[in-house]
Amino acid sequence: MDLNKIITELEEKNPAQPLYIQAAKEVLETIADFIKENPKYEKYAIVDRILEPERIIQFKVTWVDDNGKIHVNRGYRVQHNMALGPYKGGIRFHKSVNVDSMKFLAFEQTFKNSLTTLPMGGGKGGSDFDPTGRSEGEMMRYCQSFMTELQKYIGPETDVPAGDIGVGAREVGFMYGQYKRIRDEHVGVLTGKSLNWGGSLIRPEATGFGSIYFLQGMLAAKNDTITGKRVALSGFGNVAWGAALKLEELGAKVVAISGPDGYILDEDGITGEKVDYMRELLGTRNNVVAPYATKYPNAKFVEGKKPWELKVDVAIPCAIQNELNLDDAKALVANGCQYVVETSNMGCTADAINYIQSQKISFAPGKAANAGGVATSGLEMTQNSMKLSWEREEVDEKLKAIMNNIHENCLKYGTEENGYINYVKGANIAGFIKLADAMIEQGVAY
Ligand code: 2IT
């Protein structure tokens, strides 16, 4: 495989898509040697085929705000790869959504879903609609308008969306209602649903829980333990919330969370009702973390900064792509950070990852560390198919087993000669093998 040639062609074919190129490059660079050793993948042109999404849908979403003003937004669904199961992946409502971010997320999702070993292909959807400050009525009308078009392309055996940034259980409910109204079917077409009508226990916490289960694997691989570790999280959404809950339970100390406005440093630890308060903050839809310091005056709000300047043992980015750059990585390492668990999708820039790895700090890539969310979506799909609900413990046990298995696979394919575990390489190779073999077995279909 001629890596340079593939990357040059990729750049030519996808001008002005830096995120997609960043995500694809990371995979290509880490699987190149493996492909050279296994010529069947070249014979079947698997890399070229994986780099091209199977379908990209873009549509117009028109809606009316509370003042009667008419707005036009864009909706997307990238159906990246169906070899392993129906397309599966979240819906993001955020002003940064465009075809580039949708493509990178769908590409990452395909590898991530492969890693879970559950029968799910990869897709991603969303809209450049910004939920900040929007009323409940506006959110409902937006979700309805969005689903009126999206429903043409999805279904429980075709494509099963879920939430992501800006889309929580409430929005999933609004979208599900509209799907049902148009199609007259009560089916498992979305995950992240409420418990009363087909949702799964643990799904809201799953991304955060899974990430901490993965961290436990990273710690164990270094004969280290989680007890007493100082942790900085970014974000204050569902993912950071789940991580904070699990970290507290396991005896670590979360000292920071963040928002687009800055970060909160709470030396007393973000525990108990303060963790519950994160959800209240999110529910306000104001998209600011500063009110935490008003409610808990012992905490400090640091405006306009990221929590990566703090002295912590573990850094867990839980917000959005490229939120941790090379300068942040240098600051973390200089302050003695030992573990970086990327829990947002592509939360770290390529040069940040290279630097962290060069310093022999343990680094988990998002597609491995955050796979617990979609894995639990997969478990929700299974429960929907069986028309029953599992107990909390059963879902949690399955989630733990999936995260342990992903960690084992990273060790298997990512352990280097000097003993350093390259989790990026391990995750990419393990995800690639299952996907690529399925594509070969299914013939030249896509
Ligand atoms: O990035 C992700 O893995 C998600 N937003 C969850 C996707 C899902 O289908 O549960």
Coordinates of C-alpha atoms and ligand atoms in Angstrom, one line a residue:
M1 CA 0.0 0.0 0.0
D2 CA 1.5 3.3 -1.1
L3 CA 0.5 5.5 1.9
N4 CA 1.7 8.8 0.4
K5 CA -0.2 8.2 -2.8
I6 CA -3.4 7.3 -1.0
I7 CA -3.2 10.4 1.3
T8 CA -2.5 12.7 -1.7
E9 CA -5.5 11.3 -3.6
L10 CA -7.6 11.6 -0.5
E11 CA -6.7 15.3 -0.2
E12 CA -7.4 15.9 -3.8
K13 CA -10.7 14.2 -3.7
N14 CA -11.9 15.9 -0.5
P15 CA -10.8 19.6 -0.7
A16 CA -11.9 21.7 2.2
Q17 CA -12.5 18.7 4.4
P18 CA -9.7 18.9 7.0
L19 CA -11.6 16.9 9.6
Y20 CA -12.3 14.0 7.3
I21 CA -8.7 13.9 6.2
Q22 CA -7.5 14.1 9.8
A23 CA -9.6 11.1 10.8
A24 CA -8.7 9.1 7.7
K25 CA -5.0 9.8 7.9
E26 CA -4.8 8.6 11.5
V27 CA -6.3 5.3 10.5
L28 CA -4.2 5.0 7.3
E29 CA -0.9 5.7 9.0
T30 CA -1.6 3.1 11.8
I31 CA -2.8 0.3 9.6
A32 CA -0.4 0.7 6.7
D33 CA 2.1 -1.9 8.0
F34 CA -0.6 -4.4 8.8
I35 CA -2.0 -4.1 5.2
K36 CA 1.5 -4.7 3.7
E37 CA 1.7 -7.9 5.8
N38 CA -1.8 -9.0 4.6
P39 CA -2.0 -8.6 0.8
K40 CA -5.6 -9.7 0.6
Y41 CA -6.8 -6.3 1.7
E42 CA -5.0 -4.6 -1.2
K43 CA -6.3 -7.2 -3.6
Y44 CA -9.9 -6.4 -2.7
A45 CA -9.2 -2.6 -2.7
I46 CA -10.5 -2.4 0.9
V47 CA -8.9 0.9 1.8
D48 CA -10.2 2.7 -1.2
R49 CA -13.6 1.3 -0.5
I50 CA -13.7 2.2 3.2
L51 CA -12.6 5.8 2.4
E52 CA -15.8 6.4 0.4
P53 CA -19.1 6.7 2.3
E54 CA -21.9 4.6 0.8
R55 CA -24.3 7.5 0.8
I56 CA -24.4 11.2 1.8
I57 CA -27.8 12.7 2.3
Q58 CA -28.2 16.5 2.7
F59 CA -31.6 18.2 3.1
K60 CA -33.3 21.4 4.0
V61 CA -34.9 21.9 7.3
T62 CA -37.3 24.9 7.5
W63 CA -38.9 25.8 10.8
V64 CA -40.7 28.7 12.6
D65 CA -39.3 30.2 15.9
D66 CA -41.4 31.4 18.8
N67 CA -41.6 34.9 17.3
G68 CA -43.0 33.6 14.0
K69 CA -39.6 34.1 12.2
I70 CA -38.8 31.5 9.5
H71 CA -35.4 29.8 9.5
V72 CA -33.6 27.5 7.1
N73 CA -31.0 25.0 8.3
R74 CA -29.2 22.1 6.8
G75 CA -29.7 18.4 7.8
Y76 CA -27.4 15.6 7.0
R77 CA -27.1 11.8 7.2
V78 CA -23.9 10.2 6.2
Q79 CA -24.4 6.4 5.7
H80 CA -20.8 5.4 5.8
N81 CA -20.7 1.6 5.8
M82 CA -23.3 -1.2 6.2
A83 CA -21.1 -4.3 6.1
L84 CA -21.5 -5.1 9.8
G85 CA -25.2 -4.2 10.3
P86 CA -27.6 -1.3 9.8
Y87 CA -26.0 2.1 9.7
K88 CA -25.7 3.3 13.3
G89 CA -24.6 6.6 14.8
G90 CA -25.8 9.7 16.5
I91 CA -27.4 13.0 15.4
R92 CA -25.5 16.2 16.3
F93 CA -27.2 19.6 16.5
H94 CA -24.3 22.1 16.6
K95 CA -23.3 25.1 14.6
S96 CA -20.1 23.4 13.5
V97 CA -22.0 20.7 11.6
N98 CA -21.2 20.5 7.9
V99 CA -20.5 17.7 5.4
D100 CA -16.8 17.5 6.6
S101 CA -17.7 17.0 10.3
M102 CA -20.4 14.5 9.4
K103 CA -18.1 12.5 7.2
F104 CA -15.3 12.3 9.8
L105 CA -17.8 11.3 12.5
A106 CA -19.4 8.6 10.3
F107 CA -16.0 7.2 9.3
E108 CA -14.9 7.1 13.0
Q109 CA -18.3 5.5 13.9
T110 CA -17.8 2.7 11.4
F111 CA -14.5 1.6 13.1
K112 CA -15.9 2.2 16.6
N113 CA -19.0 0.1 15.9
S114 CA -16.8 -2.6 14.5
L115 CA -14.8 -2.6 17.8
T116 CA -17.9 -3.2 19.8
T117 CA -18.3 -6.5 18.0
L118 CA -22.1 -5.8 17.9
P119 CA -23.9 -6.0 14.5
M120 CA -23.8 -2.3 13.6
G121 CA -22.6 -0.4 10.5
G122 CA -21.5 3.2 10.8
G123 CA -23.3 6.4 10.1
K124 CA -23.8 9.9 11.5
G125 CA -26.3 12.7 11.1
G126 CA -27.0 16.2 12.3
S127 CA -27.7 19.7 11.6
D128 CA -26.1 23.1 11.8
F129 CA -29.0 24.2 14.0
D130 CA -27.8 25.7 17.3
P131 CA -30.0 24.6 20.3
T132 CA -28.5 27.3 22.6
G133 CA -31.3 29.3 24.1
R134 CA -34.1 27.6 22.2
S135 CA -37.4 27.0 23.9
E136 CA -39.0 23.5 24.3
G137 CA -41.5 24.4 21.6
E138 CA -38.8 25.5 19.2
M139 CA -36.8 22.3 19.9
M140 CA -39.9 20.2 19.2
R141 CA -40.7 21.9 16.0
Y142 CA -37.1 21.7 14.8
C143 CA -36.9 18.0 15.6
Q144 CA -40.2 17.4 13.8
S145 CA -39.2 19.2 10.7
F146 CA -35.8 17.4 10.7
M147 CA -37.4 14.0 11.1
T148 CA -40.0 14.7 8.4
E149 CA -37.2 14.5 5.9
L150 CA -34.9 12.0 7.6
Q151 CA -37.5 9.4 8.0
K152 CA -37.3 8.7 4.3
Y153 CA -33.9 7.2 4.8
I154 CA -33.9 5.4 8.1
G155 CA -35.5 2.3 9.7
P156 CA -34.8 -0.3 12.3
E157 CA -33.1 -2.6 9.8
T158 CA -31.6 0.2 7.6
D159 CA -30.3 3.0 9.7
V160 CA -30.7 3.7 13.5
P161 CA -29.8 7.1 14.7
A162 CA -29.3 8.2 18.3
G163 CA -28.3 11.4 20.1
D164 CA -25.0 13.3 20.2
I165 CA -24.1 16.9 21.0
G166 CA -27.3 19.0 21.2
V167 CA -29.5 15.9 21.0
G168 CA -30.6 14.3 24.3
A169 CA -33.4 12.1 25.4
R170 CA -35.9 14.9 24.9
E171 CA -35.0 15.5 21.3
V172 CA -34.9 11.7 20.6
G173 CA -38.4 11.7 22.0
F174 CA -39.6 14.5 19.7
M175 CA -38.0 12.8 16.7
Y176 CA -39.4 9.4 17.6
G177 CA -42.9 10.9 17.9
Q178 CA -42.7 12.4 14.4
Y179 CA -41.3 9.2 12.9
K180 CA -44.2 7.3 14.4
R181 CA -46.7 9.9 13.2
I182 CA -45.5 9.7 9.6
R183 CA -44.8 5.9 9.3
D184 CA -47.4 4.6 11.7
E185 CA -44.8 2.1 13.2
H186 CA -43.6 1.8 16.8
V187 CA -40.2 0.3 16.2
G188 CA -36.6 0.5 17.3
V189 CA -35.6 3.2 14.8
L190 CA -33.8 5.4 17.3
T191 CA -31.8 4.6 20.4
G192 CA -31.4 6.7 23.5
K193 CA -35.2 6.5 24.0
S194 CA -36.9 7.0 27.3
L195 CA -37.3 3.9 29.5
N196 CA -41.1 3.9 29.2
W197 CA -41.2 3.3 25.5
G198 CA -38.2 1.2 24.5
G199 CA -35.1 2.8 26.0
S200 CA -32.4 0.9 27.8
L201 CA -31.2 1.3 31.4
I202 CA -27.6 2.7 31.5
R203 CA -27.8 4.2 28.0
P204 CA -27.6 7.8 29.3
E205 CA -24.6 7.0 31.4
A206 CA -23.0 4.5 29.0
T207 CA -20.5 6.7 27.2
G208 CA -19.0 8.0 30.4
F209 CA -19.2 4.6 32.2
G210 CA -17.6 2.9 29.3
S211 CA -14.7 5.4 29.1
I212 CA -13.9 4.9 32.8
Y213 CA -14.1 1.1 32.3
F214 CA -11.6 1.5 29.5
L215 CA -9.4 3.7 31.8
Q216 CA -9.4 0.9 34.4
G217 CA -7.9 -1.3 31.7
M218 CA -5.2 1.2 30.9
L219 CA -4.4 1.6 34.6
A220 CA -4.3 -2.2 35.1
A221 CA -1.9 -2.5 32.2
K222 CA 0.5 -0.3 34.1
N223 CA -0.2 -1.9 37.5
D224 CA -1.8 1.3 38.6
T225 CA -5.1 2.0 40.3
I226 CA -7.8 4.6 40.0
T227 CA -8.1 5.3 43.7
G228 CA -7.2 8.9 44.5
K229 CA -6.5 10.0 40.9
R230 CA -7.0 13.7 40.1
V231 CA -9.1 14.0 37.0
A232 CA -10.0 16.9 34.7
L233 CA -13.0 16.5 32.4
S234 CA -14.0 18.8 29.7
G235 CA -17.6 19.5 28.8
F236 CA -20.6 19.2 31.2
G237 CA -23.0 17.1 29.0
N238 CA -24.1 13.6 29.2
V239 CA -20.7 12.1 28.6
A240 CA -18.9 14.1 31.3
W241 CA -21.7 13.4 33.7
G242 CA -21.5 9.6 33.2
A243 CA -17.8 9.8 33.6
A244 CA -18.0 11.9 36.8
L245 CA -20.5 9.5 38.3
K246 CA -18.3 6.4 37.7
L247 CA -15.1 8.2 38.8
E248 CA -16.7 9.1 42.1
E249 CA -18.0 5.6 42.6
L250 CA -14.5 4.2 42.0
G251 CA -12.7 6.6 44.3
A252 CA -11.1 9.1 41.9
K253 CA -11.4 12.8 42.3
V254 CA -12.9 15.0 39.5
V255 CA -11.6 18.6 40.0
A256 CA -12.7 20.2 36.7
I257 CA -15.4 20.4 34.1
S258 CA -15.8 22.9 31.3
G259 CA -18.0 24.7 28.9
P260 CA -17.6 26.9 25.8
D261 CA -17.2 29.8 28.3
G262 CA -14.3 28.4 30.4
Y263 CA -13.7 25.9 33.1
I264 CA -14.6 25.2 36.7
L265 CA -12.0 24.2 39.2
D266 CA -13.5 22.6 42.3
E267 CA -10.7 21.4 44.6
D268 CA -13.4 19.8 46.9
G269 CA -14.2 17.4 44.1
I270 CA -17.2 17.3 41.8
T271 CA -19.3 14.8 43.7
G272 CA -22.8 14.0 44.8
E273 CA -25.4 16.7 44.2
K274 CA -22.8 18.7 42.2
V275 CA -22.8 15.9 39.6
D276 CA -26.6 16.0 39.5
Y277 CA -26.3 19.8 39.0
M278 CA -24.3 19.2 35.8
R279 CA -27.5 17.8 34.3
E280 CA -29.5 20.8 35.5
L281 CA -27.0 23.1 33.9
L282 CA -27.2 21.2 30.6
G283 CA -31.0 21.4 30.8
T284 CA -31.0 25.2 30.8
R285 CA -29.7 25.1 27.2
N286 CA -27.6 28.2 27.9
N287 CA -24.4 26.3 27.1
V288 CA -22.4 27.9 29.9
V289 CA -20.7 26.3 32.9
A290 CA -20.0 29.5 34.9
P291 CA -23.2 29.3 37.1
Y292 CA -21.6 26.3 38.8
A293 CA -19.2 28.7 40.6
T294 CA -22.1 30.9 41.7
K295 CA -24.0 27.9 43.1
Y296 CA -20.8 26.4 44.8
P297 CA -18.7 29.4 45.8
N298 CA -15.7 27.2 46.9
A299 CA -15.2 26.5 43.2
K300 CA -13.5 28.8 40.8
F301 CA -14.6 29.7 37.3
V302 CA -11.7 30.4 34.9
E303 CA -13.0 32.3 31.9
G304 CA -12.0 31.5 28.4
K305 CA -9.5 28.7 29.4
K306 CA -9.4 25.0 29.0
P307 CA -8.9 22.6 32.0
W308 CA -5.7 21.1 30.4
E309 CA -3.6 23.7 32.2
L310 CA -4.3 22.0 35.5
K311 CA -2.1 19.6 37.4
V312 CA -4.0 16.3 37.1
D313 CA -3.2 12.6 36.7
V314 CA -5.9 11.9 34.2
A315 CA -7.3 14.1 31.4
I316 CA -10.6 13.2 29.8
P317 CA -11.8 15.3 26.9
C318 CA -15.6 14.9 26.7
A319 CA -16.7 17.8 24.6
I320 CA -15.9 18.1 20.8
Q321 CA -13.3 17.4 18.1
N322 CA -9.9 19.0 18.4
E323 CA -10.5 20.4 21.8
L324 CA -7.1 19.4 23.1
N325 CA -4.2 20.7 20.9
L326 CA -0.4 20.4 21.1
D327 CA 0.0 23.3 23.6
D328 CA -2.6 21.6 25.8
A329 CA -0.8 18.3 25.5
K330 CA 2.5 19.9 26.5
A331 CA 1.0 21.6 29.5
L332 CA -0.6 18.3 30.7
V333 CA 2.6 16.3 30.3
A334 CA 4.6 19.1 32.0
N335 CA 2.2 18.8 35.0
G336 CA 2.7 15.1 35.3
C337 CA -0.5 13.8 33.6
Q338 CA -0.2 10.0 33.0
Y339 CA -3.4 9.2 31.1
V340 CA -5.3 10.9 28.4
V341 CA -8.6 9.2 27.6
E342 CA -10.1 10.8 24.5
T343 CA -13.9 10.5 25.1
S344 CA -15.1 13.1 22.6
N345 CA -14.8 12.0 19.0
M346 CA -11.4 13.0 17.7
G347 CA -11.0 15.2 20.7
C348 CA -7.3 15.6 20.2
T349 CA -5.4 17.1 17.3
A350 CA -2.9 14.8 15.5
D351 CA 0.1 16.6 16.8
A352 CA -1.2 16.5 20.4
I353 CA -1.6 12.7 20.1
N354 CA 1.9 12.3 18.6
Y355 CA 3.4 14.4 21.4
I356 CA 1.5 12.5 24.2
Q357 CA 2.6 9.2 22.7
S358 CA 6.2 10.3 22.3
Q359 CA 6.3 11.0 26.0
K360 CA 5.1 7.5 26.7
I361 CA 1.9 8.7 28.3
S362 CA -1.0 6.3 27.9
F363 CA -3.4 7.6 25.3
A364 CA -6.8 6.1 24.4
P365 CA -8.4 7.2 21.2
G366 CA -12.1 8.1 21.1
K367 CA -13.2 5.3 18.9
A368 CA -12.1 2.9 21.6
A369 CA -12.7 4.8 24.8
N370 CA -16.1 6.2 23.9
A371 CA -17.5 3.1 22.3
G372 CA -19.6 2.3 25.3
G373 CA -22.3 4.7 24.2
V374 CA -23.0 3.1 20.9
A375 CA -22.4 -0.3 22.4
T376 CA -25.3 0.3 24.8
S377 CA -27.3 1.6 21.8
G378 CA -26.6 -1.8 20.3
L379 CA -27.9 -3.5 23.5
E380 CA -31.0 -1.2 23.3
M381 CA -31.6 -2.5 19.7
T382 CA -31.3 -6.1 20.9
Q383 CA -33.9 -5.5 23.7
N384 CA -36.2 -3.8 21.2
S385 CA -36.0 -6.8 18.8
M386 CA -36.8 -9.1 21.7
K387 CA -39.5 -6.7 23.0
L388 CA -38.2 -6.9 26.5
S389 CA -36.0 -4.9 28.9
W390 CA -32.9 -6.1 30.7
E391 CA -32.1 -5.1 34.3
R392 CA -29.6 -2.5 35.0
E393 CA -27.0 -5.0 36.2
E394 CA -27.3 -7.0 33.0
V395 CA -26.7 -4.0 30.8
D396 CA -23.8 -2.9 32.9
E397 CA -22.2 -6.3 32.8
K398 CA -22.4 -6.5 29.1
L399 CA -21.1 -2.9 28.7
K400 CA -18.1 -3.8 30.9
A401 CA -17.4 -7.0 28.9
I402 CA -17.5 -5.0 25.7
M403 CA -15.1 -2.4 27.0
N404 CA -12.7 -5.0 28.4
N405 CA -12.8 -6.8 25.0
I406 CA -11.9 -3.5 23.2
H407 CA -9.1 -3.0 25.6
E408 CA -7.8 -6.5 25.0
N409 CA -7.9 -6.0 21.3
C410 CA -5.9 -2.8 21.6
L411 CA -3.3 -4.7 23.6
K412 CA -3.2 -7.4 21.0
Y413 CA -2.7 -5.2 18.0
G414 CA -1.1 -2.1 19.6
T415 CA 1.6 -3.4 22.0
E416 CA 5.0 -2.2 20.6
E417 CA 8.4 -4.0 21.0
N418 CA 9.4 -1.7 23.9
G419 CA 6.1 -2.6 25.7
Y420 CA 4.4 0.8 25.1
I421 CA 0.8 0.3 24.2
N422 CA -0.2 2.2 21.1
Y423 CA -3.9 2.2 21.6
V424 CA -4.5 4.2 18.4
K425 CA -2.8 1.6 16.3
G426 CA -4.5 -1.3 18.3
A427 CA -8.0 0.2 17.9
N428 CA -7.6 1.0 14.2
I429 CA -6.2 -2.4 13.3
A430 CA -8.8 -4.4 15.4
G431 CA -11.7 -2.3 14.0
F432 CA -10.3 -2.6 10.4
I433 CA -10.0 -6.4 10.5
K434 CA -13.6 -7.2 11.3
L435 CA -14.9 -4.6 8.9
A436 CA -12.6 -5.5 6.0
D437 CA -13.2 -9.2 6.3
A438 CA -16.9 -8.7 6.2
M439 CA -16.6 -6.5 3.1
I440 CA -14.5 -9.2 1.4
E441 CA -17.0 -11.9 2.3
Q442 CA -19.9 -9.9 0.9
G443 CA -18.3 -9.4 -2.5
V444 CA -17.8 -6.2 -4.4
A445 CA -21.1 -4.7 -3.4
Y446 CA -19.8 -1.5 -1.9
Ligands
2IT1 O1 -20.5 9.2 18.9 C1 -21.2 8.2 19.3 O2 -20.8 7.1 19.4 C2 -22.6 8.5 19.6 N1 -23.0 9.7 19.6 C3 -23.6 7.5 20.0 C4 -24.1 6.8 18.8 C5 -25.2 5.8 19.0 O3 -25.8 5.4 18.0 O4 -25.5 5.5 20.2

